[in-house]
Amino acid sequence: MDARIREHAEIIADHSTGIESGDDVVIQMPKEAEDLAVALHEVCGDRGANPVYLNYSKRAQRAFKRSSEEFSEPSHRRALYEEADVFVIARGGANATEDADVDPETNAAYNRAMEDVKRTRLSKTWCLTQYPTASHAQLAGMSTEAYENFVWDAVSLDWDEQREFQSNMVEILDDADEVRIKSGEETDLTLDVSGNSTLNDYGEANLPGGEVFTAPTRDGVDGEVHFDLPLYRYGREIDGVRLRFEDGEVVSHSAERNEDLLSGILDTDEGSRRLGELGIGMNRQIDRFTYNMLFDEKMGDTVHMAVGSAYPETVGEENAVNESAEHVDMIVDMSEDSVIEVDGEVVQRNGTFVFEDGF
C-alpha cells in the first residue's frame, strides 16, 4: 500500500474527526477506495474504535433511482446514522458520470426523501474526502499518477498554518453586514450577511479544506451572477450558469449547457431557489480546475455560492436557516477584473487579499 494512503487515513482520524476509543465509525466508500478503507480500519483498531464499512456504488444507486416510481425515507439507514459517532465518506468511483442519465425530477424526488436522514448524518462528526482514481484523473485531464500527487499534496497540507492564514478573512467577515461580489461585466451581487457567523474550513469536515464560508440571510441577496467555471452534478456538466436574484430568490436563470438539470435543481423545493452559502477559496495548493467541487471550491482566486440548504452553524439566532434537499455549489473566477467588498471596503482585488503581499 502506498504510504500516503496510511497518512491520509491518519489525517482523517487525528485532524478531521478525532476518532477515539469506543467511537462507532461508519466508513462509506466505493470499492475503488478500498485501500483507504483498509487503512482506516487499521487506524480504528489502533484507537479502539468500531468501524462499519458501507461499499457505496453510484452504479447501484443509479439503478435504484431509474427503476423506482417513488421514494420514501429509509428508516434502517436513519437508525444507523443515529447510532453512529463518526462518518468518513470518500468519493472516487470507477465512472464519474455514472448517473448522467437519471432524470432531474427523479434526483429531486430522491433528495427530498433523503433530506431528514442526511440532516441526521450532518449532525454528527463527519469528513468528506477524495480517493484518487483513474476516472477522476481523466475528468481532470491528468495522468493517474499526477492526479494522485495532486490529491495527496492537497490533503497533507500544514492545516495549522492554513487555519491561521484563513483566520484573517474570518475576522473581516465575522462582523460584516454586506458583501458585494463584482466580476467582469456580468457579476454584481450583494449579500446581506448581518448576524451570521463565518466558519474556517481547514480540513475537518472537508478534506482537503481551504475556504471560509458563511450564509446570506434568506431574503438578502440581490443582483446578478455569472458562474464562469463549470460543475459536474449527477454525472452531467452544467456550464455558463447565470442567476438573477431579487429579495433572496432566483427569479431568472439560464445555463449554456444542461439548463434542464439546473432547472430541476432550482425546482427541488422552495429553499433551492435561495442561497445557503457564500464561500471564499483560499487554498493556494489547489492551483488548477479539476471538475471536482471538493477541490475546485477551495482554489484561491475564487468564490463559490450554493443554492439550497445553509449550514445551521453559520446562521445567527435572529435569522432563519434556509432549508432544502439540495446544496449545489457554483464558482466564480475572481482572478481578473474582480473585487470582493465588505461593507464598502475592498478586501480582495483580482484574487489577492488585503492581508497578502501585492494587494
Coordinates of C-alpha atoms in Angstrom, one line a residue:
M1 CA 0.0 0.0 0.0
D2 CA 1.2 3.5 -0.9
A3 CA 2.4 5.1 2.4
R4 CA 0.4 8.2 1.5
I5 CA -2.8 6.2 1.9
R6 CA -2.0 5.4 5.5
E7 CA -1.1 9.1 6.0
H8 CA -4.4 10.1 4.5
A9 CA -6.2 7.8 7.0
E10 CA -4.3 9.2 9.9
I11 CA -5.1 12.8 8.9
I12 CA -8.8 11.8 8.8
A13 CA -8.6 10.1 12.2
D14 CA -6.5 12.6 14.0
H15 CA -7.1 16.0 12.4
S16 CA -10.5 15.8 10.7
T17 CA -12.6 13.7 13.0
G18 CA -10.7 13.0 16.2
I19 CA -11.6 9.2 16.3
E20 CA -11.1 7.8 19.7
S21 CA -11.7 4.7 21.8
G22 CA -15.3 3.5 21.7
D23 CA -16.4 5.6 18.7
D24 CA -18.8 3.9 16.3
V25 CA -17.4 4.8 12.9
V26 CA -19.2 4.5 9.5
I27 CA -16.8 4.3 6.6
Q28 CA -18.6 4.8 3.3
M29 CA -16.5 4.4 0.1
P30 CA -16.6 2.9 -3.3
K31 CA -14.7 -0.3 -3.9
E32 CA -12.0 1.6 -5.8
A33 CA -11.1 3.3 -2.5
E34 CA -10.8 0.0 -0.6
D35 CA -7.1 0.7 0.3
L36 CA -8.2 3.8 2.2
A37 CA -11.0 1.8 3.9
V38 CA -8.4 -0.8 4.9
A39 CA -6.1 1.9 6.3
L40 CA -9.0 3.4 8.2
H41 CA -9.9 0.1 9.7
E42 CA -6.3 -0.3 10.9
V43 CA -6.4 3.2 12.4
C44 CA -9.7 2.4 14.1
G45 CA -8.2 -0.8 15.5
D46 CA -5.2 1.1 16.9
R47 CA -7.6 3.6 18.6
G48 CA -10.2 1.1 19.9
A49 CA -12.9 2.4 17.6
N50 CA -15.6 0.3 16.0
P51 CA -15.8 0.6 12.2
V52 CA -18.7 -0.4 9.8
Y53 CA -17.9 -0.4 6.1
L54 CA -20.5 0.6 3.6
N55 CA -19.5 -0.1 0.0
Y56 CA -21.1 2.8 -1.9
S57 CA -21.9 2.2 -5.5
K58 CA -23.1 5.0 -7.7
R59 CA -24.0 2.4 -10.3
A60 CA -26.3 0.6 -7.9
Q61 CA -27.8 3.9 -6.8
R62 CA -28.5 4.8 -10.4
A63 CA -30.3 1.5 -10.9
F64 CA -32.5 2.2 -7.9
K65 CA -33.4 5.7 -9.0
R66 CA -34.2 4.7 -12.5
S67 CA -36.4 1.7 -11.5
S68 CA -38.3 3.4 -8.7
E69 CA -41.6 5.2 -9.1
E70 CA -41.4 6.9 -5.7
F71 CA -39.0 7.2 -2.8
S72 CA -39.5 7.0 1.0
E73 CA -37.2 7.6 3.9
P74 CA -35.1 4.5 4.7
S75 CA -35.7 4.1 8.4
H76 CA -32.9 1.4 8.7
R77 CA -30.4 3.9 7.4
R78 CA -31.6 6.6 9.8
A79 CA -31.1 4.1 12.6
L80 CA -27.5 3.5 11.6
Y81 CA -26.9 7.3 11.4
E82 CA -28.5 7.9 14.7
E83 CA -26.3 5.4 16.5
A84 CA -23.0 6.4 14.7
D85 CA -20.5 8.8 16.2
V86 CA -18.3 9.5 13.1
F87 CA -18.8 9.3 9.4
V88 CA -16.0 9.1 6.8
I89 CA -17.0 9.3 3.2
A90 CA -14.7 9.2 0.2
R91 CA -15.5 9.9 -3.4
G92 CA -13.7 8.0 -6.2
G93 CA -15.8 5.6 -8.2
A94 CA -15.0 4.0 -11.5
N95 CA -17.2 6.3 -13.6
A96 CA -17.6 9.9 -12.6
T97 CA -20.6 10.3 -15.0
E98 CA -22.4 7.1 -13.9
D99 CA -25.7 8.8 -13.1
A100 CA -25.8 11.1 -16.1
D101 CA -29.0 9.6 -17.4
V102 CA -31.1 9.9 -14.3
D103 CA -33.9 12.4 -14.8
P104 CA -33.5 15.7 -12.9
E105 CA -37.0 15.3 -11.4
T106 CA -36.1 11.8 -10.1
N107 CA -33.0 13.2 -8.5
A108 CA -35.1 16.0 -6.8
A109 CA -37.6 13.4 -5.5
Y110 CA -34.9 11.2 -4.2
N111 CA -33.2 14.1 -2.4
R112 CA -36.4 15.2 -0.8
A113 CA -37.0 11.7 0.6
M114 CA -33.4 11.6 2.0
E115 CA -33.4 15.1 3.4
D116 CA -34.1 14.3 7.1
V117 CA -31.7 11.3 7.0
K118 CA -29.0 13.5 5.6
R119 CA -29.5 16.0 8.3
T120 CA -29.1 13.3 10.9
R121 CA -25.7 12.4 9.4
L122 CA -24.7 16.1 9.2
S123 CA -25.5 16.5 12.9
K124 CA -22.6 14.0 13.8
T125 CA -18.9 14.3 13.3
W126 CA -18.1 13.7 9.6
C127 CA -15.5 14.0 7.0
L128 CA -15.8 14.0 3.2
T129 CA -12.7 13.3 1.2
Q130 CA -11.4 12.1 -2.1
Y131 CA -9.6 8.9 -3.1
P132 CA -7.6 9.5 -6.3
T133 CA -8.9 7.2 -9.1
A134 CA -8.4 7.0 -12.8
S135 CA -11.9 8.2 -13.6
H136 CA -11.4 11.5 -11.7
A137 CA -7.9 11.8 -13.1
Q138 CA -9.5 11.6 -16.6
L139 CA -12.1 14.1 -15.6
A140 CA -9.4 16.5 -14.5
G141 CA -7.3 15.9 -17.7
M142 CA -4.4 14.5 -15.7
S143 CA -2.5 11.2 -15.7
T144 CA -3.4 8.9 -12.8
E145 CA 0.0 9.4 -11.2
A146 CA -0.2 13.2 -11.5
Y147 CA -3.7 13.2 -10.0
E148 CA -2.6 11.0 -7.1
N149 CA 0.1 13.6 -6.3
F150 CA -2.4 16.4 -6.7
V151 CA -4.9 14.8 -4.2
W152 CA -2.4 13.8 -1.6
D153 CA -0.4 17.0 -1.7
A154 CA -3.7 18.9 -1.1
V155 CA -4.7 16.5 1.7
S156 CA -1.4 16.7 3.6
L157 CA -1.2 20.4 4.0
D158 CA 0.0 22.1 7.2
W159 CA -3.5 22.6 8.5
D160 CA -2.5 24.8 11.4
E161 CA -0.7 27.2 9.1
Q162 CA -3.7 27.2 6.7
R163 CA -6.1 27.9 9.6
E164 CA -4.0 30.9 10.6
F165 CA -3.9 32.3 7.1
Q166 CA -7.7 31.9 6.6
S167 CA -8.5 33.4 10.0
N168 CA -7.6 36.8 8.5
M169 CA -10.7 36.5 6.3
V170 CA -12.8 35.1 9.1
E171 CA -12.1 38.2 11.1
I172 CA -13.1 40.5 8.2
L173 CA -16.4 38.7 7.6
D174 CA -17.5 37.9 11.1
D175 CA -18.7 41.4 11.9
A176 CA -19.8 42.3 8.4
D177 CA -23.2 43.4 7.3
E178 CA -22.9 43.2 3.5
V179 CA -20.7 41.5 1.0
R180 CA -20.5 42.6 -2.7
I181 CA -19.1 40.3 -5.4
K182 CA -18.1 42.0 -8.7
S183 CA -16.5 40.2 -11.6
G184 CA -16.4 41.3 -15.2
E185 CA -19.5 42.7 -16.8
E186 CA -22.0 40.1 -15.7
T187 CA -21.5 39.6 -11.9
D188 CA -22.6 42.2 -9.4
L189 CA -24.2 40.7 -6.4
T190 CA -24.8 42.0 -2.9
L191 CA -25.4 39.6 0.0
D192 CA -26.7 40.6 3.4
V193 CA -24.7 38.5 6.0
S194 CA -25.6 40.5 9.1
G195 CA -25.9 38.5 12.2
N196 CA -24.4 35.3 10.6
S197 CA -21.2 33.6 11.5
T198 CA -18.2 32.8 9.4
L199 CA -16.6 29.3 9.6
N200 CA -12.9 28.5 9.0
D201 CA -12.6 25.2 6.9
Y202 CA -9.1 23.9 7.5
G203 CA -9.5 20.2 6.6
E204 CA -12.0 18.9 9.1
A205 CA -15.5 18.2 7.6
N206 CA -14.0 18.6 4.1
L207 CA -10.6 17.1 3.4
P208 CA -8.9 19.0 1.7
G209 CA -10.2 22.2 3.3
G210 CA -9.2 25.7 2.3
E211 CA -12.1 28.1 2.4
V212 CA -14.0 30.4 4.8
F213 CA -17.8 30.4 4.4
T214 CA -20.9 32.0 5.8
A215 CA -24.6 32.2 4.8
P216 CA -26.5 35.2 3.5
T217 CA -29.9 36.0 5.1
R218 CA -32.7 34.3 3.2
D219 CA -34.1 37.5 1.7
G220 CA -30.8 39.3 1.5
V221 CA -29.4 38.5 -2.0
D222 CA -29.8 40.9 -4.9
G223 CA -28.2 41.2 -8.3
E224 CA -26.8 39.0 -11.0
V225 CA -24.0 36.4 -11.0
H226 CA -22.3 34.5 -13.9
F227 CA -20.7 31.3 -12.6
D228 CA -18.0 31.2 -15.2
L229 CA -16.5 27.8 -14.1
P230 CA -18.5 24.6 -14.8
L231 CA -19.6 22.0 -12.4
Y232 CA -20.5 18.3 -12.5
R233 CA -23.8 17.4 -10.9
Y234 CA -25.4 14.0 -11.2
G235 CA -22.8 13.0 -13.7
R236 CA -23.5 15.9 -16.1
E237 CA -21.7 19.1 -16.8
I238 CA -23.5 22.3 -16.1
D239 CA -21.8 25.3 -17.7
G240 CA -22.3 29.0 -18.1
V241 CA -24.8 29.4 -15.3
R242 CA -26.4 32.8 -14.9
L243 CA -28.7 33.6 -12.0
R244 CA -30.6 36.8 -11.1
F245 CA -31.8 37.3 -7.5
E246 CA -34.4 39.6 -6.1
D247 CA -35.0 39.6 -2.3
G248 CA -33.0 36.5 -1.9
E249 CA -34.8 34.4 -4.6
V250 CA -33.7 33.3 -8.0
V251 CA -36.2 35.0 -10.4
S252 CA -34.5 34.0 -13.6
H253 CA -31.8 31.5 -14.6
S254 CA -30.0 30.1 -17.6
A255 CA -27.2 27.8 -18.5
E256 CA -25.2 27.3 -21.7
R257 CA -25.1 23.5 -21.1
N258 CA -27.7 21.3 -19.4
E259 CA -30.1 24.0 -18.4
D260 CA -32.7 21.4 -17.8
L261 CA -30.6 19.9 -15.0
L262 CA -30.1 23.4 -13.5
S263 CA -33.9 24.0 -13.6
G264 CA -34.5 20.6 -11.9
I265 CA -32.2 21.6 -9.1
L266 CA -33.8 25.0 -8.6
D267 CA -37.3 23.4 -8.7
T268 CA -36.5 20.8 -6.0
D269 CA -38.2 22.8 -3.2
E270 CA -38.7 26.4 -2.1
G271 CA -35.3 26.6 -0.5
S272 CA -33.5 25.6 -3.6
R273 CA -34.1 29.0 -5.2
R274 CA -32.2 30.7 -2.4
L275 CA -28.6 30.9 -1.4
G276 CA -27.4 28.8 1.5
E277 CA -23.7 29.6 1.4
L278 CA -21.1 32.1 0.3
G279 CA -17.6 30.6 0.3
I280 CA -14.2 32.2 -0.4
G281 CA -11.5 29.8 -1.7
M282 CA -8.1 30.3 0.0
N283 CA -6.1 27.1 -0.6
R284 CA -3.1 28.0 -2.8
Q285 CA -2.0 24.4 -3.0
I286 CA -5.1 23.7 -5.2
D287 CA -3.9 25.6 -8.3
R288 CA -5.9 24.0 -11.1
F289 CA -9.5 23.3 -12.0
T290 CA -10.4 19.6 -11.9
Y291 CA -14.2 19.3 -12.3
N292 CA -14.3 18.2 -8.6
M293 CA -16.1 20.7 -6.3
L294 CA -14.4 19.3 -3.2
F295 CA -11.2 20.8 -4.6
D296 CA -12.4 23.5 -7.1
E297 CA -14.3 25.5 -4.5
K298 CA -11.2 25.8 -2.4
M299 CA -9.0 27.3 -5.1
G300 CA -7.5 30.7 -4.3
D301 CA -8.9 33.4 -6.7
T302 CA -12.4 32.0 -6.5
V303 CA -15.7 32.5 -4.7
H304 CA -18.5 30.0 -4.7
M305 CA -22.1 30.2 -3.7
A306 CA -24.5 27.3 -3.1
V307 CA -28.2 27.3 -3.9
G308 CA -30.1 25.3 -1.3
S309 CA -29.5 24.4 2.3
A310 CA -27.5 26.5 4.7
Y311 CA -25.2 25.1 7.4
P312 CA -27.0 25.9 10.6
E313 CA -23.7 26.8 12.3
T314 CA -23.4 29.8 10.0
V315 CA -26.8 31.3 10.7
G316 CA -27.3 33.6 13.7
E317 CA -30.1 33.2 16.2
E318 CA -32.1 36.1 14.8
N319 CA -32.0 34.7 11.2
A320 CA -33.9 31.9 9.6
V321 CA -31.9 28.9 8.3
N322 CA -32.5 28.2 4.6
E323 CA -33.6 24.6 4.3
S324 CA -33.6 22.5 1.2
A325 CA -32.9 19.0 0.0
E326 CA -30.2 20.4 -2.3
H327 CA -26.9 22.2 -1.7
V328 CA -25.2 22.9 -5.1
D329 CA -22.0 24.9 -5.2
M330 CA -21.1 27.0 -8.2
I331 CA -17.9 29.0 -8.8
V332 CA -16.9 32.5 -10.0
D333 CA -13.3 33.0 -11.1
M334 CA -12.1 36.1 -9.3
S335 CA -8.5 36.2 -10.7
E336 CA -9.2 39.1 -13.2
D337 CA -11.3 42.2 -13.2
S338 CA -12.9 41.3 -9.9
V339 CA -13.3 42.6 -6.4
I340 CA -14.8 41.5 -3.1
E341 CA -16.1 44.4 -1.0
V342 CA -17.1 44.0 2.6
D343 CA -19.2 46.9 4.0
G344 CA -17.9 49.1 1.1
E345 CA -14.2 48.3 1.6
V346 CA -12.3 46.3 -1.0
V347 CA -10.8 43.2 0.7
Q348 CA -9.8 41.3 -2.4
R349 CA -8.8 42.5 -5.8
N350 CA -8.1 40.1 -8.7
G351 CA -7.7 37.2 -6.3
T352 CA -5.3 38.9 -3.9
F353 CA -6.4 39.6 -0.4
V354 CA -5.9 42.8 1.5
F355 CA -3.7 41.0 4.0
E356 CA -1.4 39.5 1.3
D357 CA 1.7 40.9 -0.4
G358 CA 0.9 42.6 -3.7
F359 CA -2.6 43.8 -2.8

